[in-house]
Coordinates of N, CA and C in Angstrom, one line a residue:
M15 N 131.8 123.0 254.1 CA 132.3 121.9 253.4 C 133.2 122.4 252.3
G16 N 132.8 123.4 251.5 CA 133.7 123.9 250.5 C 133.2 124.9 249.6
F17 N 134.1 125.6 249.0 CA 133.8 126.7 248.0 C 134.9 126.5 247.0
W18 N 134.5 126.3 245.7 CA 135.5 125.9 244.6 C 135.4 127.0 243.5
A19 N 136.5 127.3 243.0 CA 136.6 128.1 241.8 C 136.7 127.2 240.5
G20 N 136.0 127.6 239.5 CA 135.9 126.8 238.3 C 136.8 127.4 237.2
F21 N 137.5 126.6 236.5 CA 138.4 127.1 235.4 C 138.2 126.2 234.2
T22 N 138.4 126.7 233.0 CA 138.6 126.0 231.8 C 140.0 126.4 231.4
E23 N 140.9 125.4 231.4 CA 142.4 125.7 231.2 C 142.8 126.7 232.3
R24 N 143.1 127.9 231.9 CA 143.5 128.9 232.8 C 142.5 130.1 233.0
T25 N 141.3 129.9 232.5 CA 140.3 131.0 232.5 C 139.3 130.7 233.6
F26 N 139.1 131.6 234.5 CA 138.1 131.5 235.6 C 136.8 131.6 235.0
V27 N 135.9 130.6 235.3 CA 134.5 130.7 234.7 C 133.5 130.9 235.7
G28 N 133.8 130.7 237.0 CA 132.8 130.9 238.0 C 133.1 130.1 239.3
W29 N 132.1 130.0 240.2 CA 132.4 129.3 241.4 C 131.2 128.3 241.8
R30 N 131.5 127.4 242.7 CA 130.5 126.5 243.2 C 130.7 126.4 244.7
L31 N 129.7 126.0 245.4 CA 129.8 125.8 246.8 C 128.9 124.7 247.3
L32 N 129.2 124.1 248.4 CA 128.4 123.1 249.1 C 128.6 123.4 250.6
T33 N 127.6 123.9 251.3 CA 127.7 124.3 252.6 C 126.6 123.6 253.5
E34 N 127.0 123.3 254.7 CA 126.0 122.7 255.6 C 125.0 123.7 256.0
A35 N 123.8 123.2 256.2 CA 122.6 124.1 256.5 C 121.9 123.6 257.7
E36 N 122.6 123.6 258.8 CA 122.0 123.0 260.1 C 120.7 123.7 260.5
D37 N 120.6 125.0 260.3 CA 119.5 125.7 260.8 C 118.4 126.0 259.7
D38 N 118.5 125.3 258.6 CA 117.6 125.5 257.5 C 116.6 124.4 257.5
H39 N 115.3 124.7 257.3 CA 114.2 123.7 257.3 C 114.3 122.7 256.2
R40 N 115.1 123.0 255.2 CA 115.2 122.1 254.1 C 116.2 121.0 254.4
G41 N 117.1 121.2 255.4 CA 118.0 120.2 255.9 C 119.2 119.9 255.0
G42 N 120.1 119.1 255.5 CA 121.3 118.7 254.7 C 122.2 119.8 254.4
A43 N 122.5 120.0 253.1 CA 123.5 121.0 252.7 C 122.9 121.8 251.5
E44 N 123.4 123.0 251.3 CA 123.0 123.8 250.2 C 124.1 123.8 249.1
L45 N 123.6 123.6 247.9 CA 124.4 123.6 246.7 C 124.3 125.0 246.0
G46 N 125.3 125.6 245.6 CA 125.2 126.9 244.9 C 126.3 127.0 243.8
Y47 N 126.0 127.8 242.8 CA 127.0 128.0 241.7 C 126.7 129.3 241.0
R48 N 127.7 129.9 240.4 CA 127.5 131.1 239.6 C 128.6 131.1 238.5
L49 N 128.2 131.3 237.3 CA 129.1 131.3 236.2 C 129.1 132.6 235.5
H50 N 130.2 133.1 234.9 CA 130.2 134.2 234.0 C 129.3 133.9 232.8
K51 N 128.5 134.9 232.4 CA 127.5 134.7 231.4 C 128.1 134.1 230.1
R52 N 129.3 134.4 229.7 CA 129.9 133.9 228.5 C 130.1 132.3 228.5
F53 N 130.0 131.7 229.7 CA 130.2 130.3 229.9 C 128.8 129.6 230.1
W54 N 127.7 130.3 230.0 CA 126.4 129.6 230.2 C 126.2 128.7 229.0
R55 N 125.3 127.7 229.2 CA 124.9 126.8 228.2 C 126.0 126.0 227.5
Q56 N 127.0 125.6 228.3 CA 128.1 124.8 227.9 C 128.2 123.5 228.7
G57 N 127.3 123.3 229.7 CA 127.3 122.1 230.5 C 128.2 122.3 231.8
L58 N 128.8 123.5 231.9 CA 129.7 123.7 233.0 C 129.0 123.7 234.4
A59 N 127.9 124.4 234.5 CA 127.1 124.4 235.7 C 126.6 123.0 236.1
S60 N 126.0 122.3 235.1 CA 125.5 120.9 235.4 C 126.7 120.0 235.8
G61 N 127.8 120.1 235.1 CA 128.9 119.2 235.4 C 129.5 119.5 236.8
G62 N 129.6 120.7 237.1 CA 130.2 121.1 238.4 C 129.2 120.8 239.5
A63 N 127.9 121.0 239.3 CA 126.9 120.7 240.3 C 126.8 119.2 240.6
A64 N 126.8 118.4 239.5 CA 126.8 117.0 239.6 C 128.0 116.5 240.4
A65 N 129.2 117.1 240.2 CA 130.4 116.7 240.9 C 130.2 116.9 242.4
L66 N 129.5 118.1 242.8 CA 129.3 118.4 244.2 C 128.3 117.5 244.8
L67 N 127.3 117.0 244.0 CA 126.3 116.0 244.6 C 127.1 114.7 244.9
E68 N 128.0 114.3 244.0 CA 128.8 113.1 244.2 C 129.6 113.3 245.5
Y69 N 130.3 114.4 245.6 CA 131.1 114.7 246.8 C 130.2 114.7 248.1
G70 N 129.1 115.3 248.0 CA 128.2 115.4 249.2 C 127.6 114.1 249.6
F71 N 127.2 113.3 248.7 CA 126.6 112.0 249.0 C 127.6 110.9 249.2
A72 N 128.5 110.8 248.3 CA 129.4 109.6 248.4 C 130.6 109.8 249.4
V73 N 131.1 111.1 249.5 CA 132.2 111.3 250.3 C 131.8 111.8 251.7
R74 N 130.9 112.8 251.7 CA 130.5 113.4 253.0 C 129.3 112.6 253.7
G75 N 128.6 111.8 253.0 CA 127.5 111.0 253.6 C 126.3 111.8 253.9
L76 N 126.0 112.9 253.1 CA 124.9 113.7 253.4 C 123.6 113.0 253.1
G77 N 122.5 113.4 253.7 CA 121.2 112.8 253.5 C 120.4 113.5 252.4
Q78 N 120.6 114.8 252.3 CA 119.9 115.7 251.3 C 120.7 116.9 251.0
I79 N 120.6 117.3 249.7 CA 121.2 118.5 249.3 C 120.1 119.4 248.6
F80 N 120.1 120.6 248.9 CA 119.1 121.5 248.2 C 119.7 122.7 247.6
A81 N 119.0 123.4 246.7 CA 119.4 124.5 246.0 C 118.3 125.5 245.8
E82 N 118.5 126.7 245.6 CA 117.5 127.7 245.4 C 117.9 128.7 244.3
T83 N 116.9 129.2 243.6 CA 117.1 130.3 242.6 C 115.9 131.1 242.5
M84 N 116.0 132.2 241.8 CA 114.8 133.0 241.5 C 113.9 132.2 240.5
T85 N 112.6 132.4 240.7 CA 111.7 131.7 239.9 C 111.9 131.9 238.4
V86 N 112.3 133.1 238.0 CA 112.5 133.5 236.6 C 113.8 133.0 236.0
N87 N 114.7 132.4 236.8 CA 116.0 131.9 236.4 C 115.8 130.5 235.8
V88 N 115.3 130.4 234.5 CA 115.0 129.1 233.9 C 116.3 128.3 233.7
G89 N 117.4 129.0 233.4 CA 118.7 128.2 233.2 C 119.1 127.5 234.4
S90 N 119.1 128.1 235.6 CA 119.5 127.5 236.8 C 118.5 126.4 237.2
R91 N 117.2 126.6 237.0 CA 116.2 125.6 237.2 C 116.4 124.4 236.4
S92 N 116.8 124.6 235.1 CA 117.1 123.5 234.2 C 118.3 122.7 234.7
V93 N 119.3 123.4 235.2 CA 120.5 122.7 235.8 C 120.0 121.8 236.9
M94 N 119.2 122.3 237.8 CA 118.8 121.6 239.0 C 118.0 120.3 238.6
R95 N 117.1 120.5 237.6 CA 116.4 119.3 237.1 C 117.3 118.3 236.5
R96 N 118.3 118.8 235.7 CA 119.2 117.9 234.9 C 120.0 117.0 235.9
I97 N 120.4 117.5 237.0 CA 121.2 116.8 238.0 C 120.3 115.9 238.9
G98 N 119.0 115.9 238.7 CA 118.1 115.0 239.4 C 117.4 115.6 240.6
M99 N 117.5 116.9 240.8 CA 116.8 117.6 241.9 C 115.3 117.8 241.5
Q100 N 114.5 117.8 242.5 CA 113.0 118.0 242.3 C 112.6 119.3 243.0
H101 N 111.6 119.9 242.3 CA 111.1 121.2 242.9 C 110.3 120.8 244.2
I102 N 110.7 121.5 245.3 CA 110.0 121.3 246.5 C 109.2 122.4 247.1
G103 N 109.3 123.6 246.4 CA 108.5 124.7 246.8 C 108.8 126.0 246.2
T104 N 107.9 126.9 246.2 CA 108.1 128.3 245.7 C 107.7 129.2 246.9
R105 N 108.4 130.3 247.0 CA 108.2 131.2 248.1 C 108.5 132.7 247.6
R106 N 107.9 133.6 248.4 CA 108.2 135.0 248.2 C 109.6 135.4 248.7
L107 N 110.2 136.3 248.0 CA 111.5 136.8 248.5 C 111.2 138.0 249.4
E108 N 112.2 138.3 250.2 CA 112.1 139.5 251.1 C 111.8 140.7 250.3
D109 N 111.0 141.6 250.8 CA 110.6 142.9 250.1 C 111.8 143.8 249.8
D110 N 112.9 143.6 250.4 CA 114.1 144.5 250.2 C 115.0 144.0 249.1
V111 N 114.6 142.8 248.4 CA 115.4 142.3 247.3 C 115.0 143.1 246.1
A112 N 116.0 143.8 245.5 CA 115.8 144.6 244.3 C 116.4 144.1 243.1
I113 N 116.3 142.8 242.8 CA 116.9 142.3 241.6 C 115.7 142.0 240.6
E114 N 116.0 142.3 239.3 CA 114.9 142.2 238.3 C 114.4 140.7 238.4
G115 N 113.1 140.6 238.5 CA 112.5 139.3 238.5 C 112.2 138.8 240.0
S116 N 112.7 139.5 241.0 CA 112.6 139.0 242.3 C 111.1 139.1 242.8
D117 N 110.3 139.9 242.1 CA 108.9 139.9 242.5 C 108.1 138.6 242.2
H118 N 108.8 137.7 241.4 CA 108.2 136.4 241.1 C 108.6 135.4 242.1
G119 N 109.4 135.7 243.1 CA 109.8 134.8 244.1 C 111.0 133.9 243.8
A120 N 111.1 132.9 244.7 CA 112.2 132.0 244.5 C 111.7 130.5 244.6
V121 N 112.4 129.6 244.0 CA 112.1 128.2 244.0 C 113.2 127.4 244.7
D122 N 112.7 126.4 245.4 CA 113.7 125.5 246.1 C 113.6 124.1 245.4
Y123 N 114.8 123.5 245.2 CA 114.9 122.2 244.7 C 115.7 121.3 245.7
A124 N 115.5 120.0 245.7 CA 116.3 119.2 246.5 C 116.4 117.8 245.9
I125 N 117.4 117.0 246.4 CA 117.5 115.6 246.1 C 118.0 114.9 247.3
R126 N 117.4 113.8 247.6 CA 117.8 113.0 248.8 C 118.9 111.9 248.3
A127 N 119.7 111.5 249.2 CA 120.8 110.5 248.9 C 120.2 109.3 248.2
D128 N 119.1 108.7 248.7 CA 118.6 107.5 248.1 C 118.1 107.7 246.7
R129 N 117.6 108.8 246.4 CA 117.2 109.1 245.0 C 118.4 109.3 244.1
W130 N 119.5 110.0 244.6 CA 120.7 110.2 243.9 C 121.4 108.8 243.6
R131 N 121.3 107.9 244.6 CA 121.9 106.6 244.3 C 121.2 105.8 243.2
R132 N 119.9 106.0 243.1 CA 119.1 105.3 242.1 C 119.0 106.0 240.7
R133 N 119.7 107.1 240.6 CA 119.6 107.9 239.3 C 120.2 107.1 238.1
D134 N 119.8 107.5 237.0 CA 120.5 106.9 235.7 C 121.9 107.5 235.7
R135 N 122.8 106.6 235.4 CA 124.2 107.0 235.3 C 124.6 107.2 233.9

C-alpha cells in the first residue's frame, strides 16, 4: 500500500508504512512508523499514524489495521492507544533478537474499521 517519508519543512523526521498482511493471523494491514529521536514527543508519530488509519479505512476500505512494538516501548504503545488501537496480545520475540528490552517480548495492537468510524473526532 505504501511507505512514506515524513518531513517538517525540509527536515527528514522519519518514515511511516501501511502494508497488507494477507498471511498474518491479525488480518488486515500493518501500520508502522519510526522517527528520529529528536522528533519524539511532538505529536508527529500520532499525527502520521492517524493519517494512515484514515487512508486505510476511508480510502482503501480495510477491515482492520494492526501494529506491533516491543513491550518496553512505552512511547509507541502510547501512540497506538492515542489513535484508538486496543491491545490484543503479548508474545515472546524470537530468541535471536538481540535488542535491549527484547527479553520482555512484543505487544500487538489493532483497530477495526467499525471502531475507527465511531471514534471521537
